[in-house]
Amino acid sequence: MAHTPFRVDVLTPTGELFGGEVEQVSTRTVAGEIGILAGHAPLLGRLEPAELKLHVSDGDVKRYVQIGGYVQVAQEGNVLLLVDEAFPVEEYSVEDAKQRQEKAATRLAACDEGTEAHRLALAAKQRADALVRLADRL
Amino acid sequence: MAQRDVKNRIGSVQNIRKITRAMEMVSAARLRKAEERAASLRPYADALRKMTRQAAQAAGSGELQAQPVLQTHEQEQTVGLLLVTADRGLAGAFNSQILRAGLQRAAELEADGKSVRWYATGRRGLSSLTFRNYEVAASYTGFTDAPNATHAHEIAEELVGAFVDQQIDRVEIIFNHYVSPLVQEVSRQTLLPLSKAEVEVEGDPAADAAPEATAGPKALVEYEPDPAEILAQLVPEFVEVSLLRALLESAASEHGARMTAMRSASDNAGEVIDNLTLAMNRARQAEITQEIMEVVAGAEALN
C-alpha cells in the first residue's frame, strides 16, 4: 500500500545521510517507537539508539542504526532528523557495541556520584546498553 | 669529496625527494577530503540552531539563559586549555606554533593568578606537554587527520562535565584555523562558557520576528521529552559542534601545512641535487686533470 510521500532529511555532523521523499519513517524516541507518515503532527523529540527505517517505497527500505539525536516534524510536514552518529545496518557489530559498553562502564566507574560527569557517563552507558540490546532486534 | 661519495649522496637525496613528493600528493588528496568534511558540518549546525530556537520558545523565557554551559563562573580560578595538534609531525610549524601559543597563554593566565589545566588532542601536543613536565588532565590521540563526531562527543562530554562540576571555570581551545591550503592561523576560542551567539540563529531576522504570526492556525507541537529537557540536551551539543569544527579545521590545516612543508622539502631536495651534481662534475674533472698531469709528468720524465 502506497502512502503519500513527504520530504525527509537526515543530517549528521559529517554530512547528509539521506535527503529525499519517503513514505514512512520509523525510529525511536525517548517516549518509544514512533512511525511517521505524511501529515504527522508537529513534533520535536530526542532519539534513542535504535534502528532507523526510511520507507522510500514498498520494496525499498533504507535501514540505518542511529546512536542519538533529534527528530523534528515541521509545521509544513517536512521531517528533519539530526543524528550525531548513524551508519547502515550492515555495519552494525555486536563486538563494537560491547566494546563501547565496556568503555562506558569504565568511565562511569571513574566518576563520583552526583556530579555532572557522572550524569553524562551514565547517559553514555545507557546508550551503549541500548546499542547492545539492539543486536536481537535487527 | 671523492666522486663516489658525491654520487651516493645524490642517490639518497633523490630517494628523499621521492618520499617527500609522495607525501605532498597524499596530503593534497586528504586536504580535499578534510575541506569537504569541514563544509558539511554547517547544515547540521544550522539545523541544530533552529531546533534549539523552537525548543527555547516552547520552554519559556529564561530557560535558555539558565543552561549551565552558558553560565559564566563568578570566580575564574582554573582555566582549561585544549591544544589541538596533530598525531604526526613533518608539517612545518603546525604543531610548534600551537604549543608556543598555548604556553604563552598559560603564562598570561598564571600572571593573573589563575591556574591552568591542560588538555590535548594529537600525540605531538601530548608528548610536548609531558616532556615539559606539565600534567595533562586528558588527552585524545589517534584521529587528528580525520576526526569525527564521536571524537568530538567524547572530548565535549569530558569538558562539559568538568565545567559544570566547577572543576574548571573556563575552557579555551587553541587550534590552527584553516584559511587556505597555504595559510593556517593560530586561533584561540573560548569554548566554555558557550557564547550565546553560537546558539542563536544567525542573520535570519524574518524567522526571529514573531514566527507565530505567519501562516494560519497551527497544530500543537508534541515534545518528547518536554521542551525544557530537550533544551538541556540540545545546548551542550553546540559545544560539540564548536569542538568538531575546530578539529576539522585543524585536520584540514594539518594536511595543508604538510603539503606545503613537503613541497618545499622537494624543492630543496632538487636544489641540493643540483649543487651535488655540480660538485660531482667538478670532482670528476679534477680527477681527470690530475690523471692527465700525471701522464704528462711521466712522459716528461722519460724525455
Coordinates of C-alpha atoms in Angstrom, one line a residue:
Chain A
M1 CA 0.0 0.0 0.0
A2 CA 1.4 3.2 -1.0
H3 CA 1.3 6.3 1.3
T4 CA 1.7 9.9 0.4
P5 CA 5.4 10.7 0.2
F6 CA 7.0 13.5 2.2
R7 CA 10.4 15.1 2.4
V8 CA 12.9 13.8 4.9
D9 CA 16.5 14.9 5.6
V10 CA 18.8 13.0 7.7
L11 CA 21.9 15.1 8.7
T12 CA 24.9 14.1 10.6
P13 CA 27.8 16.4 11.6
T14 CA 29.9 14.9 8.8
G15 CA 27.4 15.1 6.0
E16 CA 24.0 14.3 4.7
L17 CA 23.0 10.7 5.2
F18 CA 19.7 10.9 3.3
G19 CA 17.7 13.6 1.6
G20 CA 14.5 12.8 -0.4
E21 CA 11.0 11.7 -0.4
V22 CA 9.8 8.8 1.7
E23 CA 6.5 7.2 2.6
Q24 CA 7.3 6.4 6.2
V25 CA 9.9 6.9 8.8
S26 CA 10.2 4.6 11.7
T27 CA 12.5 5.3 14.6
R28 CA 12.6 5.5 18.3
T29 CA 12.4 8.5 20.7
V30 CA 12.7 8.6 24.4
A31 CA 9.0 8.0 24.5
G32 CA 9.2 4.8 22.5
E33 CA 8.8 3.5 18.9
I34 CA 7.4 6.0 16.5
G35 CA 6.2 5.8 12.9
I36 CA 5.9 9.0 10.9
L37 CA 3.6 9.2 7.9
A38 CA 2.7 12.2 5.8
G39 CA 0.7 14.7 7.8
H40 CA 2.1 13.8 11.1
A41 CA 1.6 16.3 13.9
P42 CA 4.5 18.7 14.5
L43 CA 7.0 17.1 16.8
L44 CA 10.3 17.6 18.4
G45 CA 11.9 14.6 20.1
R46 CA 15.1 13.2 21.3
L47 CA 16.2 10.0 19.6
E48 CA 17.5 6.9 21.3
P49 CA 19.8 4.2 19.9
A50 CA 17.7 2.2 17.6
E51 CA 17.1 1.2 14.0
L52 CA 16.1 4.0 11.7
K53 CA 14.0 2.8 8.8
L54 CA 13.2 5.0 5.8
H55 CA 10.5 3.5 3.6
V56 CA 11.2 5.1 0.3
S57 CA 8.7 2.8 -1.5
D58 CA 7.2 -0.6 -0.9
G59 CA 10.2 -2.6 -1.9
D60 CA 12.9 -0.1 -1.0
V61 CA 13.5 0.4 2.7
K62 CA 16.8 2.1 3.8
R63 CA 17.9 0.8 7.2
Y64 CA 20.4 2.6 9.5
V65 CA 21.5 2.4 13.1
Q66 CA 21.2 5.7 14.9
I67 CA 23.0 6.4 18.2
G68 CA 21.2 9.5 19.2
G69 CA 20.0 12.8 18.0
Y70 CA 16.7 14.7 17.4
V71 CA 13.7 14.4 15.2
Q72 CA 11.6 17.3 14.1
V73 CA 8.4 17.3 12.2
A74 CA 7.9 20.8 11.0
Q75 CA 4.5 22.6 10.6
E76 CA 4.7 22.1 6.8
G77 CA 5.2 18.4 7.3
N78 CA 8.9 18.1 6.4
V79 CA 10.8 15.8 8.6
L80 CA 14.3 16.5 9.8
L81 CA 16.5 14.1 11.7
L82 CA 19.7 15.3 13.2
V83 CA 21.7 12.2 14.1
D84 CA 25.0 12.6 15.9
E85 CA 26.1 9.2 14.7
A86 CA 24.5 6.8 12.2
F87 CA 25.6 4.0 9.9
P88 CA 24.0 1.5 7.6
V89 CA 22.5 -1.5 9.4
E90 CA 25.1 -3.9 7.8
E91 CA 27.9 -2.1 9.6
Y92 CA 26.4 -2.9 13.0
S93 CA 28.5 -5.3 15.0
V94 CA 27.8 -6.6 18.5
E95 CA 31.5 -6.7 19.3
D96 CA 31.8 -2.9 18.6
A97 CA 28.7 -2.3 20.7
K98 CA 30.1 -4.4 23.6
Q99 CA 33.4 -2.6 23.3
R100 CA 31.6 0.7 23.6
Q101 CA 29.6 -0.6 26.6
E102 CA 32.8 -1.7 28.4
K103 CA 34.4 1.7 27.8
A104 CA 31.3 3.5 29.1
A105 CA 31.2 1.2 32.2
T106 CA 34.9 2.0 33.0
R107 CA 34.2 5.7 32.5
L108 CA 31.2 5.5 34.8
A109 CA 33.1 3.7 37.5
A110 CA 35.7 6.5 37.5
C111 CA 33.1 9.3 38.2
D112 CA 31.9 10.4 41.6
E113 CA 28.2 10.1 42.1
G114 CA 26.2 13.3 42.0
T115 CA 28.5 15.1 39.6
E116 CA 27.7 16.3 36.1
A117 CA 30.5 14.0 34.8
H118 CA 28.7 11.1 36.4
R119 CA 25.4 12.0 34.9
L120 CA 26.9 12.3 31.4
A121 CA 28.7 9.0 31.9
L122 CA 25.5 7.3 33.0
A123 CA 23.7 8.5 29.9
A124 CA 26.5 7.3 27.7
K125 CA 26.4 3.9 29.5
Q126 CA 22.6 3.7 28.9
R127 CA 23.1 4.5 25.2
A128 CA 25.7 1.8 24.9
D129 CA 23.5 -0.7 26.7
A130 CA 20.7 0.1 24.3
L131 CA 23.0 -0.4 21.4
V132 CA 24.0 -3.8 22.6
R133 CA 20.3 -4.8 23.1
L134 CA 19.7 -3.7 19.5
A135 CA 21.6 -6.8 18.3
D136 CA 18.5 -9.0 18.9
R137 CA 16.2 -6.7 17.1
L138 CA 17.9 -6.2 13.8
Chain B
M1 CA 85.0 14.8 -1.7
A2 CA 85.5 11.8 -3.9
Q3 CA 83.3 11.2 -6.9
R4 CA 81.8 8.0 -5.4
D5 CA 80.7 9.7 -2.2
V6 CA 79.0 12.5 -4.0
K7 CA 77.2 10.0 -6.2
N8 CA 75.9 8.2 -3.1
R9 CA 74.7 11.4 -1.6
I10 CA 72.9 12.3 -4.8
G11 CA 71.2 8.9 -4.7
S12 CA 70.0 9.3 -1.2
V13 CA 68.7 12.9 -1.8
Q14 CA 66.8 11.6 -4.8
N15 CA 65.2 9.0 -2.7
I16 CA 64.2 11.6 -0.1
R17 CA 62.7 13.7 -2.8
K18 CA 60.6 10.7 -4.0
I19 CA 59.2 10.3 -0.5
T20 CA 58.5 14.0 0.1
R21 CA 56.8 14.2 -3.3
A22 CA 54.6 11.2 -2.4
M23 CA 53.8 12.8 1.0
E24 CA 52.9 16.0 -0.7
M25 CA 50.4 14.3 -3.0
V26 CA 48.9 12.2 -0.2
S27 CA 48.4 15.4 1.8
A28 CA 46.8 17.2 -1.1
A29 CA 44.3 14.4 -1.6
R30 CA 43.5 14.3 2.2
L31 CA 43.2 18.0 2.3
R32 CA 40.4 18.0 -0.3
K33 CA 38.5 15.4 1.8
A34 CA 39.1 17.3 5.0
E35 CA 37.8 20.5 3.4
E36 CA 34.6 18.7 2.3
R37 CA 34.1 17.3 5.8
A38 CA 34.5 20.8 7.4
A39 CA 32.0 22.2 5.0
S40 CA 29.4 19.5 5.7
L41 CA 29.2 20.4 9.4
R42 CA 27.4 23.7 8.5
P43 CA 24.0 22.4 7.6
Y44 CA 23.9 20.3 10.7
A45 CA 24.9 23.3 12.9
D46 CA 22.3 25.5 11.3
A47 CA 19.5 22.9 11.8
L48 CA 20.6 22.4 15.4
R49 CA 20.2 26.2 15.9
K50 CA 16.7 26.2 14.5
M51 CA 15.7 23.3 16.7
T52 CA 17.1 24.9 19.7
R53 CA 15.2 28.1 19.0
Q54 CA 12.0 26.1 18.8
A55 CA 12.7 24.3 22.0
A56 CA 13.7 27.5 23.7
Q57 CA 10.5 29.2 22.7
A58 CA 8.4 26.3 23.9
A59 CA 10.3 26.0 27.2
G60 CA 9.6 29.6 28.0
S61 CA 11.8 32.7 28.5
G62 CA 14.7 32.3 30.8
E63 CA 15.2 28.6 30.2
L64 CA 17.8 29.1 27.6
Q65 CA 19.8 31.6 29.7
A66 CA 19.6 29.2 32.6
Q67 CA 21.5 26.5 30.8
P68 CA 24.7 25.6 32.9
V69 CA 27.0 25.6 29.9
L70 CA 26.1 29.2 29.2
Q71 CA 26.9 30.4 32.7
T72 CA 30.0 32.5 33.4
H73 CA 31.5 31.4 36.6
E74 CA 31.8 34.2 39.1
Q75 CA 35.3 33.4 40.1
E76 CA 37.7 32.2 37.4
Q77 CA 40.3 30.2 39.1
T78 CA 41.1 27.3 36.8
V79 CA 41.2 27.6 33.1
G80 CA 41.3 24.6 30.8
L81 CA 43.5 24.9 27.8
L82 CA 42.9 22.5 25.0
L83 CA 45.7 22.3 22.5
V84 CA 44.7 20.9 19.1
T85 CA 47.7 19.4 17.5
A86 CA 48.5 16.6 15.1
D87 CA 49.5 13.0 15.7
R88 CA 52.4 13.3 13.3
G89 CA 55.0 15.9 12.6
L90 CA 56.6 16.8 9.3
A91 CA 54.1 19.6 8.8
G92 CA 56.3 22.7 9.3
A93 CA 55.4 24.9 12.2
F94 CA 51.9 23.3 12.5
N95 CA 52.4 21.7 15.9
S96 CA 55.1 24.0 17.4
Q97 CA 53.1 27.2 16.8
I98 CA 50.1 25.7 18.7
L99 CA 52.4 24.8 21.6
R100 CA 54.0 28.2 21.6
A101 CA 50.7 29.9 21.7
G102 CA 49.5 27.6 24.5
L103 CA 52.5 28.2 26.7
Q104 CA 52.3 31.9 26.1
R105 CA 48.6 31.9 27.1
A106 CA 49.3 29.8 30.2
A107 CA 52.0 32.3 31.2
E108 CA 49.4 35.1 30.9
L109 CA 46.8 33.3 32.9
E110 CA 49.3 32.4 35.6
A111 CA 50.4 36.0 35.8
D112 CA 46.7 36.8 36.5
G113 CA 46.8 34.3 39.4
K114 CA 44.8 31.6 37.7
S115 CA 45.8 28.0 37.3
V116 CA 45.9 26.1 34.1
R117 CA 44.6 22.6 33.4
W118 CA 45.9 21.1 30.2
Y119 CA 44.0 19.1 27.7
A120 CA 45.5 17.9 24.4
T121 CA 44.5 16.3 21.2
G122 CA 47.2 14.8 19.0
R123 CA 50.3 12.9 20.0
R124 CA 52.5 15.8 19.3
G125 CA 50.8 18.1 21.7
L126 CA 50.6 15.4 24.4
S127 CA 54.3 14.4 24.1
S128 CA 55.5 18.0 24.1
L129 CA 53.5 18.8 27.2
T130 CA 54.6 15.7 29.1
F131 CA 58.2 16.4 28.0
R132 CA 57.9 19.8 29.6
N133 CA 56.6 18.2 32.8
Y134 CA 53.1 19.6 32.5
E135 CA 50.3 17.4 33.9
V136 CA 47.8 16.7 31.1
A137 CA 44.3 16.2 32.5
A138 CA 43.0 14.3 29.4
S139 CA 44.4 13.6 26.0
Y140 CA 42.9 12.3 22.8
T141 CA 45.0 10.8 20.1
G142 CA 44.9 8.7 17.0
F143 CA 42.3 10.6 14.9
T144 CA 43.7 14.0 14.2
D145 CA 43.9 13.6 10.4
A146 CA 40.2 12.6 10.2
P147 CA 38.2 13.5 13.3
N148 CA 34.5 12.6 13.5
A149 CA 31.6 13.4 15.7
T150 CA 32.3 10.5 18.1
H151 CA 35.7 12.0 19.0
A152 CA 34.2 15.5 19.4
H153 CA 31.5 14.0 21.6
E154 CA 33.9 12.3 23.9
I155 CA 36.0 15.4 24.4
A156 CA 33.0 17.7 24.8
E157 CA 31.5 15.4 27.5
E158 CA 34.7 15.5 29.5
L159 CA 35.0 19.3 29.2
V160 CA 31.3 20.0 29.9
G161 CA 31.3 17.6 32.9
A162 CA 34.4 19.4 34.4
F163 CA 32.9 22.8 33.7
V164 CA 29.5 22.1 35.2
D165 CA 31.1 20.4 38.2
Q166 CA 33.1 23.7 38.7
Q167 CA 36.5 21.9 38.3
I168 CA 37.3 24.3 35.6
D169 CA 35.8 27.8 35.2
R170 CA 36.6 28.4 31.6
V171 CA 37.8 26.4 28.6
E172 CA 39.9 27.8 25.8
I173 CA 40.8 25.9 22.7
I174 CA 43.9 26.7 20.7
F175 CA 43.9 25.3 17.1
N176 CA 45.1 26.1 13.6
H177 CA 42.3 27.9 11.9
Y178 CA 42.1 27.0 8.2
V179 CA 42.4 30.0 5.9
S180 CA 43.7 28.3 2.7
P181 CA 45.8 25.4 1.8
L182 CA 48.9 27.6 2.2
V183 CA 47.8 29.6 5.2
Q184 CA 46.9 28.4 8.7
E185 CA 46.4 30.9 11.6
V186 CA 46.7 30.0 15.2
S187 CA 43.4 30.8 16.7
R188 CA 42.2 30.9 20.3
Q189 CA 38.5 30.5 21.1
T190 CA 36.5 30.3 24.3
L191 CA 34.7 27.0 24.3
L192 CA 33.1 27.2 27.7
P193 CA 31.1 29.1 28.8
L194 CA 29.4 28.8 25.5
S195 CA 28.7 32.1 23.9
K196 CA 25.1 32.9 23.2
A197 CA 25.9 33.9 19.7
E198 CA 26.8 30.3 18.9
V199 CA 23.3 29.1 19.9
E200 CA 21.3 31.8 18.2
V201 CA 20.2 31.7 14.6
E202 CA 22.5 33.9 12.5
G203 CA 21.2 36.5 10.1
D204 CA 17.6 35.3 9.9
P205 CA 15.6 38.3 11.0
A206 CA 12.4 37.1 9.3
A207 CA 12.4 34.0 11.4
D208 CA 13.2 35.9 14.6
A209 CA 10.4 38.3 14.2
A210 CA 7.3 36.7 15.6
P211 CA 7.2 33.4 13.8
E212 CA 3.8 32.7 15.3
A213 CA 2.3 35.5 13.2
T214 CA 3.0 33.6 9.9
A215 CA 0.5 31.1 8.5
G216 CA -2.9 30.4 9.9
P217 CA -3.8 28.2 12.8
K218 CA -1.0 25.9 13.9
A219 CA -1.2 22.4 15.2
L220 CA 0.2 21.9 18.7
V221 CA 3.7 20.6 18.7
E222 CA 4.4 17.4 20.6
Y223 CA 7.5 17.2 22.6
E224 CA 9.3 14.0 23.7
P225 CA 10.5 14.6 26.4
D226 CA 9.3 18.1 27.4
P227 CA 10.8 21.2 25.9
A228 CA 13.0 22.1 28.9
E229 CA 14.6 18.7 28.9
I230 CA 15.2 18.7 25.2
L231 CA 16.7 22.2 25.5
A232 CA 19.0 21.0 28.3
Q233 CA 20.3 18.3 26.0
L234 CA 20.4 20.4 22.8
V235 CA 22.5 23.2 24.2
P236 CA 25.6 21.1 25.1
E237 CA 25.5 19.8 21.6
F238 CA 26.8 23.2 20.5
V239 CA 30.0 22.7 22.5
E240 CA 30.4 19.5 20.5
V241 CA 29.7 21.3 17.2
S242 CA 32.3 24.1 18.0
L243 CA 34.8 21.5 19.0
L244 CA 34.2 19.4 15.9
R245 CA 34.6 22.4 13.8
A246 CA 37.9 23.2 15.4
L247 CA 39.0 19.6 15.0
L248 CA 38.0 19.5 11.3
E249 CA 39.7 22.8 10.6
S250 CA 42.8 21.7 12.3
A251 CA 42.8 18.5 10.2
A252 CA 42.5 20.5 7.0
S253 CA 45.2 22.8 8.3
E254 CA 47.4 19.9 9.1
H255 CA 47.2 18.5 5.6
G256 CA 47.7 21.9 4.1
A257 CA 50.7 22.5 6.3
R258 CA 52.2 19.1 5.5
M259 CA 51.6 19.7 1.8
T260 CA 53.4 23.0 1.9
A261 CA 56.2 21.6 4.0
M262 CA 56.7 18.6 1.7
R263 CA 56.6 20.8 -1.4
S264 CA 59.4 23.0 0.0
A265 CA 61.3 19.8 1.0
S266 CA 61.0 18.5 -2.5
D267 CA 62.1 21.9 -4.0
N268 CA 65.0 22.0 -1.6
A269 CA 66.0 18.4 -2.4
G270 CA 66.1 19.5 -6.1
E271 CA 68.5 22.3 -5.2
V272 CA 70.7 20.0 -3.2
I273 CA 70.8 17.6 -6.1
D274 CA 71.8 20.4 -8.5
N275 CA 74.6 21.5 -6.1
L276 CA 75.8 18.0 -5.6
T277 CA 75.8 17.3 -9.3
L278 CA 78.0 20.4 -9.8
A279 CA 80.3 19.2 -7.1
M280 CA 80.5 15.8 -8.6
N281 CA 81.3 17.1 -12.1
R282 CA 84.0 19.3 -10.5
A283 CA 85.4 16.3 -8.7
R284 CA 85.4 14.2 -11.9
Q285 CA 87.1 17.0 -13.8
A286 CA 89.7 17.4 -11.0
E287 CA 90.4 13.6 -11.2
I288 CA 90.8 13.7 -15.0
T289 CA 93.1 16.8 -14.8
Q290 CA 95.1 15.0 -12.1
E291 CA 95.5 11.9 -14.3
I292 CA 96.5 14.0 -17.4
M293 CA 99.0 15.8 -15.3
E294 CA 100.4 12.6 -14.1
V295 CA 100.7 11.2 -17.6
V296 CA 102.3 14.3 -18.9
A297 CA 104.7 14.4 -15.9
G298 CA 105.6 10.8 -16.6
A299 CA 106.2 11.4 -20.3
E300 CA 108.4 14.4 -19.5
A301 CA 110.4 12.4 -17.0
L302 CA 111.2 9.8 -19.8
N303 CA 112.4 12.5 -22.1

